[in-house]
Every structure is written in structure tokens, then in C-alpha cells.
PDB file of C-alpha atoms in Angstrom:
ATOM      1  CA  GLY A   1     -21.379 -14.583  14.780  1.00  0.00           C
ATOM      2  CA  ALA A   2     -21.150 -14.775  11.339  1.00  0.00           C
ATOM      3  CA  VAL A   3     -18.426 -16.886   9.508  1.00  0.00           C
ATOM      4  CA  VAL A   4     -16.299 -16.959   6.631  1.00  0.00           C
ATOM      5  CA  SER A   5     -14.743 -20.210   5.766  1.00  0.00           C
ATOM      6  CA  GLN A   6     -11.518 -19.787   3.474  1.00  0.00           C
ATOM      7  CA  HIS A   7      -9.509 -22.774   1.744  1.00  0.00           C
ATOM      8  CA  PRO A   8      -7.244 -23.651   1.490  1.00  0.00           C
ATOM      9  CA  SER A   9      -5.143 -22.321   4.119  1.00  0.00           C
ATOM     10  CA  ARG A  10      -1.893 -23.467   2.620  1.00  0.00           C
ATOM     11  CA  VAL A  11      -0.798 -24.217  -0.755  1.00  0.00           C
ATOM     12  CA  ILE A  12       2.632 -24.886  -2.305  1.00  0.00           C
ATOM     13  CA  CYS A  13       2.545 -25.186  -6.148  1.00  0.00           C
ATOM     14  CA  LYS A  14       5.079 -25.039  -9.157  1.00  0.00           C
ATOM     15  CA  SER A  15       5.552 -22.016 -11.130  1.00  0.00           C
ATOM     16  CA  GLY A  16       3.108 -21.749 -14.073  1.00  0.00           C
ATOM     17  CA  THR A  17       0.426 -23.450 -12.556  1.00  0.00           C
ATOM     18  CA  SER A  18      -3.204 -21.683 -11.658  1.00  0.00           C
ATOM     19  CA  VAL A  19      -4.507 -21.783  -7.911  1.00  0.00           C
ATOM     20  CA  LYS A  20      -7.784 -21.374  -6.557  1.00  0.00           C
ATOM     21  CA  ILE A  21      -9.205 -20.057  -3.481  1.00  0.00           C
ATOM     22  CA  GLU A  22     -12.353 -20.105  -2.052  1.00  0.00           C
ATOM     23  CA  CYS A  23     -14.132 -18.374   0.449  1.00  0.00           C
ATOM     24  CA  ARG A  24     -17.604 -18.956   1.799  1.00  0.00           C
ATOM     25  CA  SER A  25     -19.889 -17.152   4.056  1.00  0.00           C
ATOM     26  CA  LEU A  26     -21.516 -19.838   6.218  1.00  0.00           C
ATOM     27  CA  ASP A  27     -24.324 -18.463   7.999  1.00  0.00           C
ATOM     28  CA  PHE A  28     -25.247 -15.145   6.217  1.00  0.00           C
ATOM     29  CA  GLN A  29     -25.380 -13.635   2.828  1.00  0.00           C
ATOM     30  CA  ALA A  30     -22.535 -11.817   1.685  1.00  0.00           C
ATOM     31  CA  THR A  31     -23.272  -8.568  -0.302  1.00  0.00           C
ATOM     32  CA  THR A  32     -19.716  -7.452  -0.855  1.00  0.00           C
ATOM     33  CA  MET A  33     -16.473  -9.568  -0.647  1.00  0.00           C
ATOM     34  CA  PHE A  34     -13.247  -8.077  -0.493  1.00  0.00           C
ATOM     35  CA  TRP A  35      -9.675  -9.775  -1.651  1.00  0.00           C
ATOM     36  CA  TYR A  36      -6.473  -8.706   0.358  1.00  0.00           C
ATOM     37  CA  ARG A  37      -2.817  -9.661  -0.100  1.00  0.00           C
ATOM     38  CA  GLN A  38      -0.511  -9.308   2.772  1.00  0.00           C
ATOM     39  CA  PHE A  39       3.445  -9.546   2.476  1.00  0.00           C
ATOM     40  CA  PRO A  40       5.522 -10.041   5.646  1.00  0.00           C
ATOM     41  CA  LYS A  41       5.415  -7.358   8.058  1.00  0.00           C
ATOM     42  CA  GLN A  42       3.138  -5.277   5.774  1.00  0.00           C
ATOM     43  CA  SER A  43      -0.536  -4.059   5.927  1.00  0.00           C
ATOM     44  CA  LEU A  44      -3.323  -5.857   4.486  1.00  0.00           C
ATOM     45  CA  MET A  45      -3.481  -4.532   0.860  1.00  0.00           C
ATOM     46  CA  LEU A  46      -6.902  -4.456  -0.746  1.00  0.00           C
ATOM     47  CA  MET A  47      -6.562  -6.503  -4.194  1.00  0.00           C
ATOM     48  CA  ALA A  48     -10.207  -6.229  -5.345  1.00  0.00           C
ATOM     49  CA  THR A  49     -14.212  -5.920  -4.304  1.00  0.00           C
ATOM     50  CA  SER A  50     -16.391  -8.373  -5.781  1.00  0.00           C
ATOM     51  CA  ASN A  51     -20.524  -7.939  -5.287  1.00  0.00           C
ATOM     52  CA  GLU A  52     -22.459 -10.735  -6.496  1.00  0.00           C
ATOM     53  CA  GLY A  53     -23.338 -11.205  -9.976  1.00  0.00           C
ATOM     54  CA  SER A  54     -21.266  -8.514 -11.230  1.00  0.00           C
ATOM     55  CA  LYS A  55     -17.372  -7.932 -12.447  1.00  0.00           C
ATOM     56  CA  ALA A  56     -15.060  -7.313  -9.512  1.00  0.00           C
ATOM     57  CA  THR A  57     -13.420  -4.021  -9.132  1.00  0.00           C
ATOM     58  CA  TYR A  58      -9.632  -4.138  -8.978  1.00  0.00           C
ATOM     59  CA  GLU A  59      -7.438  -1.651  -7.212  1.00  0.00           C
ATOM     60  CA  GLN A  60      -4.859   0.206  -9.059  1.00  0.00           C
ATOM     61  CA  GLY A  61      -1.930  -2.080  -9.840  1.00  0.00           C
ATOM     62  CA  VAL A  62      -3.689  -5.449  -9.630  1.00  0.00           C
ATOM     63  CA  GLU A  63      -3.970  -7.024 -12.793  1.00  0.00           C
ATOM     64  CA  LYS A  64      -7.412  -8.273 -13.881  1.00  0.00           C
ATOM     65  CA  ASP A  65      -6.050 -11.237 -16.076  1.00  0.00           C
ATOM     66  CA  LYS A  66      -3.753 -12.131 -13.399  1.00  0.00           C
ATOM     67  CA  PHE A  67      -6.069 -12.567 -10.319  1.00  0.00           C
ATOM     68  CA  LEU A  68      -9.520 -13.557 -11.595  1.00  0.00           C
ATOM     69  CA  ILE A  69     -12.453 -13.130  -9.194  1.00  0.00           C
ATOM     70  CA  ASN A  70     -15.710 -14.759  -9.230  1.00  0.00           C
ATOM     71  CA  HIS A  71     -18.943 -13.890  -6.812  1.00  0.00           C
ATOM     72  CA  ALA A  72     -21.325 -16.140  -8.528  1.00  0.00           C
ATOM     73  CA  SER A  73     -23.378 -16.483  -5.544  1.00  0.00           C
ATOM     74  CA  LEU A  74     -24.299 -14.435  -2.195  1.00  0.00           C
ATOM     75  CA  THR A  75     -22.211 -17.353  -0.355  1.00  0.00           C
ATOM     76  CA  LEU A  76     -19.179 -17.899  -2.223  1.00  0.00           C
ATOM     77  CA  SER A  77     -16.317 -15.827  -4.087  1.00  0.00           C
ATOM     78  CA  THR A  78     -13.221 -17.278  -5.492  1.00  0.00           C
ATOM     79  CA  LEU A  79      -9.656 -15.871  -6.659  1.00  0.00           C
ATOM     80  CA  THR A  80      -7.783 -17.401  -9.057  1.00  0.00           C
ATOM     81  CA  VAL A  81      -4.116 -16.899  -9.246  1.00  0.00           C
ATOM     82  CA  THR A  82      -3.341 -17.616 -12.737  1.00  0.00           C
ATOM     83  CA  SER A  83       0.162 -19.016 -13.966  1.00  0.00           C
ATOM     84  CA  ALA A  84       1.301 -18.128 -10.587  1.00  0.00           C
ATOM     85  CA  HIS A  85       4.930 -17.257 -10.179  1.00  0.00           C
ATOM     86  CA  PRO A  86       7.428 -16.889  -7.025  1.00  0.00           C
ATOM     87  CA  GLU A  87       6.669 -13.058  -6.923  1.00  0.00           C
ATOM     88  CA  ASP A  88       2.971 -14.066  -6.387  1.00  0.00           C
ATOM     89  CA  SER A  89       3.763 -15.952  -3.198  1.00  0.00           C
ATOM     90  CA  SER A  90       2.003 -14.197  -0.295  1.00  0.00           C
ATOM     91  CA  PHE A  91      -0.511 -14.409   2.373  1.00  0.00           C
ATOM     92  CA  TYR A  92      -4.185 -14.047   0.648  1.00  0.00           C
ATOM     93  CA  ILE A  93      -7.348 -13.218   2.965  1.00  0.00           C
ATOM     94  CA  CYS A  94     -10.855 -12.508   2.365  1.00  0.00           C
ATOM     95  CA  SER A  95     -13.590 -10.458   4.005  1.00  0.00           C
ATOM     96  CA  ALA A  96     -17.320  -9.957   3.601  1.00  0.00           C
ATOM     97  CA  THR A  97     -19.918  -7.769   4.551  1.00  0.00           C
ATOM     98  CA  ARG A  98     -23.409  -8.786   5.367  1.00  0.00           C
ATOM     99  CA  ARG A  99     -26.379  -8.245   3.223  1.00  0.00           C
ATOM    100  CA  ASP A 100     -28.736  -6.785   5.808  1.00  0.00           C
ATOM    101  CA  ARG A 101     -26.678  -4.521   8.076  1.00  0.00           C
ATOM    102  CA  PRO A 102     -26.778  -0.877   7.539  1.00  0.00           C
ATOM    103  CA  ARG A 103     -23.680   0.377   6.067  1.00  0.00           C
ATOM    104  CA  LEU A 104     -22.463   2.663   8.902  1.00  0.00           C
ATOM    105  CA  ASN A 105     -21.816   0.156  11.608  1.00  0.00           C
ATOM    106  CA  GLU A 106     -21.217  -2.697   9.575  1.00  0.00           C
ATOM    107  CA  LYS A 107     -18.026  -4.450  10.259  1.00  0.00           C
ATOM    108  CA  LEU A 108     -15.876  -7.062   8.018  1.00  0.00           C
ATOM    109  CA  PHE A 109     -16.164 -10.814   8.578  1.00  0.00           C
ATOM    110  CA  PHE A 110     -12.788 -12.508   7.532  1.00  0.00           C
ATOM    111  CA  GLY A 111     -11.715 -15.629   6.355  1.00  0.00           C
ATOM    112  CA  SER A 112      -8.709 -17.239   7.930  1.00  0.00           C
ATOM    113  CA  GLY A 113      -6.198 -16.599   5.120  1.00  0.00           C
ATOM    114  CA  THR A 114      -4.240 -18.656   2.636  1.00  0.00           C
ATOM    115  CA  GLN A 115      -0.642 -18.935   2.542  1.00  0.00           C
ATOM    116  CA  LEU A 116       0.422 -19.062  -1.265  1.00  0.00           C
ATOM    117  CA  SER A 117       4.141 -20.333  -2.040  1.00  0.00           C
ATOM    118  CA  VAL A 118       4.853 -20.720  -5.543  1.00  0.00           C
ATOM    119  CA  LEU A 119       8.165 -22.750  -6.200  1.00  0.00           C
TER     120      LEU A 119
ATOM    121  CA  ILE B   1      -2.830   7.251  -1.197  1.00  0.00           C
ATOM    122  CA  LEU B   2      -4.367   7.028   2.422  1.00  0.00           C
ATOM    123  CA  ASN B   3      -2.003   6.285   4.942  1.00  0.00           C
ATOM    124  CA  VAL B   4      -3.038   4.497   8.335  1.00  0.00           C
ATOM    125  CA  GLU B   5      -0.213   4.049  10.787  1.00  0.00           C
ATOM    126  CA  GLN B   6      -0.066   1.986  13.836  1.00  0.00           C
ATOM    127  CA  SER B   7       2.495   2.271  16.989  1.00  0.00           C
ATOM    128  CA  PRO B   8       4.187   0.349  18.256  1.00  0.00           C
ATOM    129  CA  GLN B   9       4.641  -2.164  15.833  1.00  0.00           C
ATOM    130  CA  SER B  10       5.276  -4.754  18.377  1.00  0.00           C
ATOM    131  CA  LEU B  11       5.239  -4.872  22.252  1.00  0.00           C
ATOM    132  CA  HIS B  12       5.535  -7.283  25.044  1.00  0.00           C
ATOM    133  CA  VAL B  13       3.966  -7.051  28.536  1.00  0.00           C
ATOM    134  CA  GLN B  14       4.020  -8.904  31.724  1.00  0.00           C
ATOM    135  CA  GLU B  15       0.514 -10.508  32.575  1.00  0.00           C
ATOM    136  CA  GLY B  16      -1.529  -8.131  34.878  1.00  0.00           C
ATOM    137  CA  ASP B  17       0.028  -5.029  33.199  1.00  0.00           C
ATOM    138  CA  SER B  18      -2.166  -2.565  31.131  1.00  0.00           C
ATOM    139  CA  THR B  19      -1.375  -1.373  27.837  1.00  0.00           C
ATOM    140  CA  ASN B  20      -2.261   0.939  25.066  1.00  0.00           C
ATOM    141  CA  PHE B  21      -1.478   1.322  21.102  1.00  0.00           C
ATOM    142  CA  THR B  22      -2.302   3.982  18.669  1.00  0.00           C
ATOM    143  CA  CYS B  23      -3.782   4.088  15.209  1.00  0.00           C
ATOM    144  CA  SER B  24      -3.258   7.263  13.300  1.00  0.00           C
ATOM    145  CA  PHE B  25      -5.269   8.040   9.870  1.00  0.00           C
ATOM    146  CA  PRO B  26      -6.173  10.916   7.955  1.00  0.00           C
ATOM    147  CA  SER B  27      -8.671  13.487   9.366  1.00  0.00           C
ATOM    148  CA  SER B  28     -10.476  14.168   6.145  1.00  0.00           C
ATOM    149  CA  ASN B  29     -13.614  12.636   5.060  1.00  0.00           C
ATOM    150  CA  PHE B  30     -13.720  10.298   7.780  1.00  0.00           C
ATOM    151  CA  TYR B  31     -16.501   7.995   8.064  1.00  0.00           C
ATOM    152  CA  ALA B  32     -15.584   5.010  10.450  1.00  0.00           C
ATOM    153  CA  LEU B  33     -12.796   3.456  12.190  1.00  0.00           C
ATOM    154  CA  HIS B  34     -12.596  -0.451  12.875  1.00  0.00           C
ATOM    155  CA  TRP B  35     -10.225  -2.102  15.428  1.00  0.00           C
ATOM    156  CA  TYR B  36      -9.954  -6.072  14.661  1.00  0.00           C
ATOM    157  CA  ARG B  37      -7.869  -8.544  16.791  1.00  0.00           C
ATOM    158  CA  TRP B  38      -6.062 -11.351  14.825  1.00  0.00           C
ATOM    159  CA  GLU B  39      -4.692 -14.480  16.450  1.00  0.00           C
ATOM    160  CA  THR B  40      -2.432 -16.525  15.171  1.00  0.00           C
ATOM    161  CA  ALA B  41      -3.899 -18.920  12.415  1.00  0.00           C
ATOM    162  CA  LYS B  42      -7.354 -17.655  13.048  1.00  0.00           C
ATOM    163  CA  SER B  43      -9.454 -14.970  11.215  1.00  0.00           C
ATOM    164  CA  PRO B  44      -9.407 -11.218  12.236  1.00  0.00           C
ATOM    165  CA  GLU B  45     -12.473 -10.483  14.634  1.00  0.00           C
ATOM    166  CA  ALA B  46     -13.866  -6.832  14.953  1.00  0.00           C
ATOM    167  CA  LEU B  47     -13.595  -5.475  18.378  1.00  0.00           C
ATOM    168  CA  PHE B  48     -15.172  -2.037  17.539  1.00  0.00           C
ATOM    169  CA  VAL B  49     -16.661   0.177  15.094  1.00  0.00           C
ATOM    170  CA  MET B  50     -16.237   3.776  15.636  1.00  0.00           C
ATOM    171  CA  THR B  51     -17.917   6.612  13.632  1.00  0.00           C
ATOM    172  CA  LEU B  52     -18.274   9.608  16.067  1.00  0.00           C
ATOM    173  CA  ASN B  53     -15.526  12.111  17.287  1.00  0.00           C
ATOM    174  CA  GLY B  54     -15.075  11.444  20.991  1.00  0.00           C
ATOM    175  CA  ASP B  55     -16.585   7.701  20.624  1.00  0.00           C
ATOM    176  CA  GLU B  56     -15.480   5.722  23.727  1.00  0.00           C
ATOM    177  CA  LYS B  57     -16.190   1.990  23.520  1.00  0.00           C
ATOM    178  CA  LYS B  58     -15.548  -0.813  25.983  1.00  0.00           C
ATOM    179  CA  LYS B  59     -15.721  -4.826  25.757  1.00  0.00           C
ATOM    180  CA  GLY B  60     -14.729  -6.347  28.657  1.00  0.00           C
ATOM    181  CA  ARG B  61     -11.061  -5.178  29.543  1.00  0.00           C
ATOM    182  CA  ILE B  62     -10.383  -3.772  26.265  1.00  0.00           C
ATOM    183  CA  SER B  63     -11.697  -0.019  25.250  1.00  0.00           C
ATOM    184  CA  ALA B  64     -11.068   2.357  22.420  1.00  0.00           C
ATOM    185  CA  THR B  65     -11.145   6.118  22.052  1.00  0.00           C
ATOM    186  CA  LEU B  66     -11.386   8.147  19.037  1.00  0.00           C
ATOM    187  CA  ASN B  67     -10.340  11.592  17.924  1.00  0.00           C
ATOM    188  CA  THR B  68     -11.481  12.269  14.042  1.00  0.00           C
ATOM    189  CA  LYS B  69     -10.267  15.785  14.232  1.00  0.00           C
ATOM    190  CA  GLU B  70      -6.578  14.857  14.811  1.00  0.00           C
ATOM    191  CA  GLY B  71      -6.989  11.422  13.456  1.00  0.00           C
ATOM    192  CA  TYR B  72      -6.109   9.314  15.885  1.00  0.00           C
ATOM    193  CA  SER B  73      -7.407   6.191  17.933  1.00  0.00           C
ATOM    194  CA  TYR B  74      -6.395   4.591  21.114  1.00  0.00           C
ATOM    195  CA  LEU B  75      -6.939   0.896  22.135  1.00  0.00           C
ATOM    196  CA  TYR B  76      -6.307   0.188  25.778  1.00  0.00           C
ATOM    197  CA  ILE B  77      -5.988  -3.268  27.665  1.00  0.00           C
ATOM    198  CA  LYS B  78      -6.515  -3.204  31.332  1.00  0.00           C
ATOM    199  CA  GLY B  79      -4.998  -6.028  33.204  1.00  0.00           C
ATOM    200  CA  SER B  80      -3.376  -7.937  30.110  1.00  0.00           C
ATOM    201  CA  GLN B  81      -3.751 -11.774  29.859  1.00  0.00           C
ATOM    202  CA  PRO B  82      -1.932 -14.166  27.902  1.00  0.00           C
ATOM    203  CA  GLU B  83      -5.065 -14.607  25.787  1.00  0.00           C
ATOM    204  CA  ASP B  84      -4.638 -11.156  24.729  1.00  0.00           C
ATOM    205  CA  SER B  85      -1.551 -11.794  22.688  1.00  0.00           C
ATOM    206  CA  ALA B  86      -2.692 -11.264  19.053  1.00  0.00           C
ATOM    207  CA  THR B  87      -1.909  -8.625  16.481  1.00  0.00           C
ATOM    208  CA  TYR B  88      -4.239  -5.583  16.724  1.00  0.00           C
ATOM    209  CA  LEU B  89      -5.265  -4.187  13.402  1.00  0.00           C
ATOM    210  CA  CYS B  90      -7.232  -0.840  12.840  1.00  0.00           C
ATOM    211  CA  ALA B  91      -8.978  -0.206   9.344  1.00  0.00           C
ATOM    212  CA  PHE B  92     -10.020   3.457   8.570  1.00  0.00           C
ATOM    213  CA  TYR B  93     -12.953   4.054   6.066  1.00  0.00           C
ATOM    214  CA  ASN B  94     -13.648   7.390   4.304  1.00  0.00           C
ATOM    215  CA  TYR B  95     -16.508   8.334   1.885  1.00  0.00           C
ATOM    216  CA  GLY B  96     -15.853   6.931  -1.089  1.00  0.00           C
ATOM    217  CA  GLN B  97     -12.929   4.532  -0.164  1.00  0.00           C
ATOM    218  CA  ASN B  98     -12.607   1.185   0.881  1.00  0.00           C
ATOM    219  CA  PHE B  99     -11.078   0.358   4.319  1.00  0.00           C
ATOM    220  CA  VAL B 100      -7.349   1.202   4.438  1.00  0.00           C
ATOM    221  CA  PHE B 101      -5.623  -1.132   7.070  1.00  0.00           C
ATOM    222  CA  GLY B 102      -2.524  -0.453   9.227  1.00  0.00           C
ATOM    223  CA  PRO B 103       0.107  -2.640   9.682  1.00  0.00           C
ATOM    224  CA  GLY B 104      -0.960  -3.979  13.032  1.00  0.00           C
ATOM    225  CA  THR B 105       0.597  -3.946  16.702  1.00  0.00           C
ATOM    226  CA  ARG B 106       1.667  -7.307  17.551  1.00  0.00           C
ATOM    227  CA  LEU B 107       0.742  -7.722  21.389  1.00  0.00           C
ATOM    228  CA  SER B 108       2.661 -10.582  23.487  1.00  0.00           C
ATOM    229  CA  VAL B 109       1.589 -10.934  26.913  1.00  0.00           C
ATOM    230  CA  LEU B 110       3.810 -13.012  29.083  1.00  0.00           C
ATOM    231  CA  PRO B 111       2.564 -15.230  31.755  1.00  0.00           C
TER     232      PRO B 111
END
């Protein structure tokens, strides 16, 4: 099955620093990568959608300058939380769709998530 | 804003019991409904992708049904085992939208 590798799994940082989270599709080409955030006991909330080689599309209320997304290749997408603050502490997770599958039956392949704690 | 609900929020069952839980979603502009199993410290894994009203899908002891007209899907687990312990997420996809996830049902199967 398709694998998405997400790193780091956990990060603790000081307020004001920037944190980069990587998601790699290991054995397939990811047409699209989705980035989600999840607060405790809440649903996964879509933050942005990125397609290889183009600018990410951000959901309403998500700051583009705060959460920088780069999808430079078909196997790598990164999310950078810039100048992180305690309110950015959350669980972040990515998912990807395969390049060669019909959209109707397409399922998502997830990373394992990153728990960010900003002190 | 689309709202996807799941119930119950959590449940505990004994090994061998059968159980089921519900995903409710908007019935308009339906495109697909996904179920994922999410074990602690692992990645969510797809169980079913359902696209047609009346769909019934089965994978081992787990099965799911879909009613797009009334906007719900049921997930059934027959003869629960401790390894079934996980959070079960449903995700709704309609035309022109991205996936909207429910909050999940956390299942604990006690040996």
C-alpha cells in the first residue's frame, strides 16, 4: 500500500521560532497534498491544499504568511509554522492522493502526524 | 459550513461483542463518503470509499452501509477484537468541496 512519511512526529519549540514539518510519499506520486490541524477532541480541520508546482490554496481563516506550504515535487510537501506562538500548539497531519487513480474512488493516504508544542 | 457528525463519541465493548456507529452528513451534492481507522501513534488507514446510495461494503468483520438520501452511514464490527481498538473517522466529500471529517468514534475493545 501507499505510504506517506511525516516528520517530525513531535516537536517542542520556543515562542517565536519557526518549525518545518515534512510529508513525503514514499512509493507513489502525490498529485495533491492536504494539510490538517486537529485540536483535542475536535475533528481534523483542513488548513490548505497543495498541488505540485503551484501555490497552495488556503481555507478561510488560515493565515498564508503564518503557515507556509511548499509542494516542490510530486513526493514532498512541507508546512512551515512561522514565528510559532503557544496558540499554534496543535496536532498537524498531512494526507495525499495518488496521481494515477480516478478521483471518484480515490482514498487518502495519511502521514502519522506531528504534535507541536510551543512554549 | 458543512457539518459531519459521528456518534457515539466513544464506546467500550467486550471482546466478541458486535458494535456499530453512525456518521451523519449533509444529503445534498453527495459525492463520496470515506471511513478511516486511526490507531494510536499510526496513520489513519482507509477502510471504505462509498459512492452510491445503498452501497454496502465489507472487509473481514467490518462492514458499512450508505444512505445518501437521508445522509447517514453505519459502520459495523462483528465479533470485536482488541486489535479493533482505534478511532474510526468518516469523511464526507461533495461536489466542489474538499473532505470534511467527522470528530471520530473512539472504540475500545476490552479483552
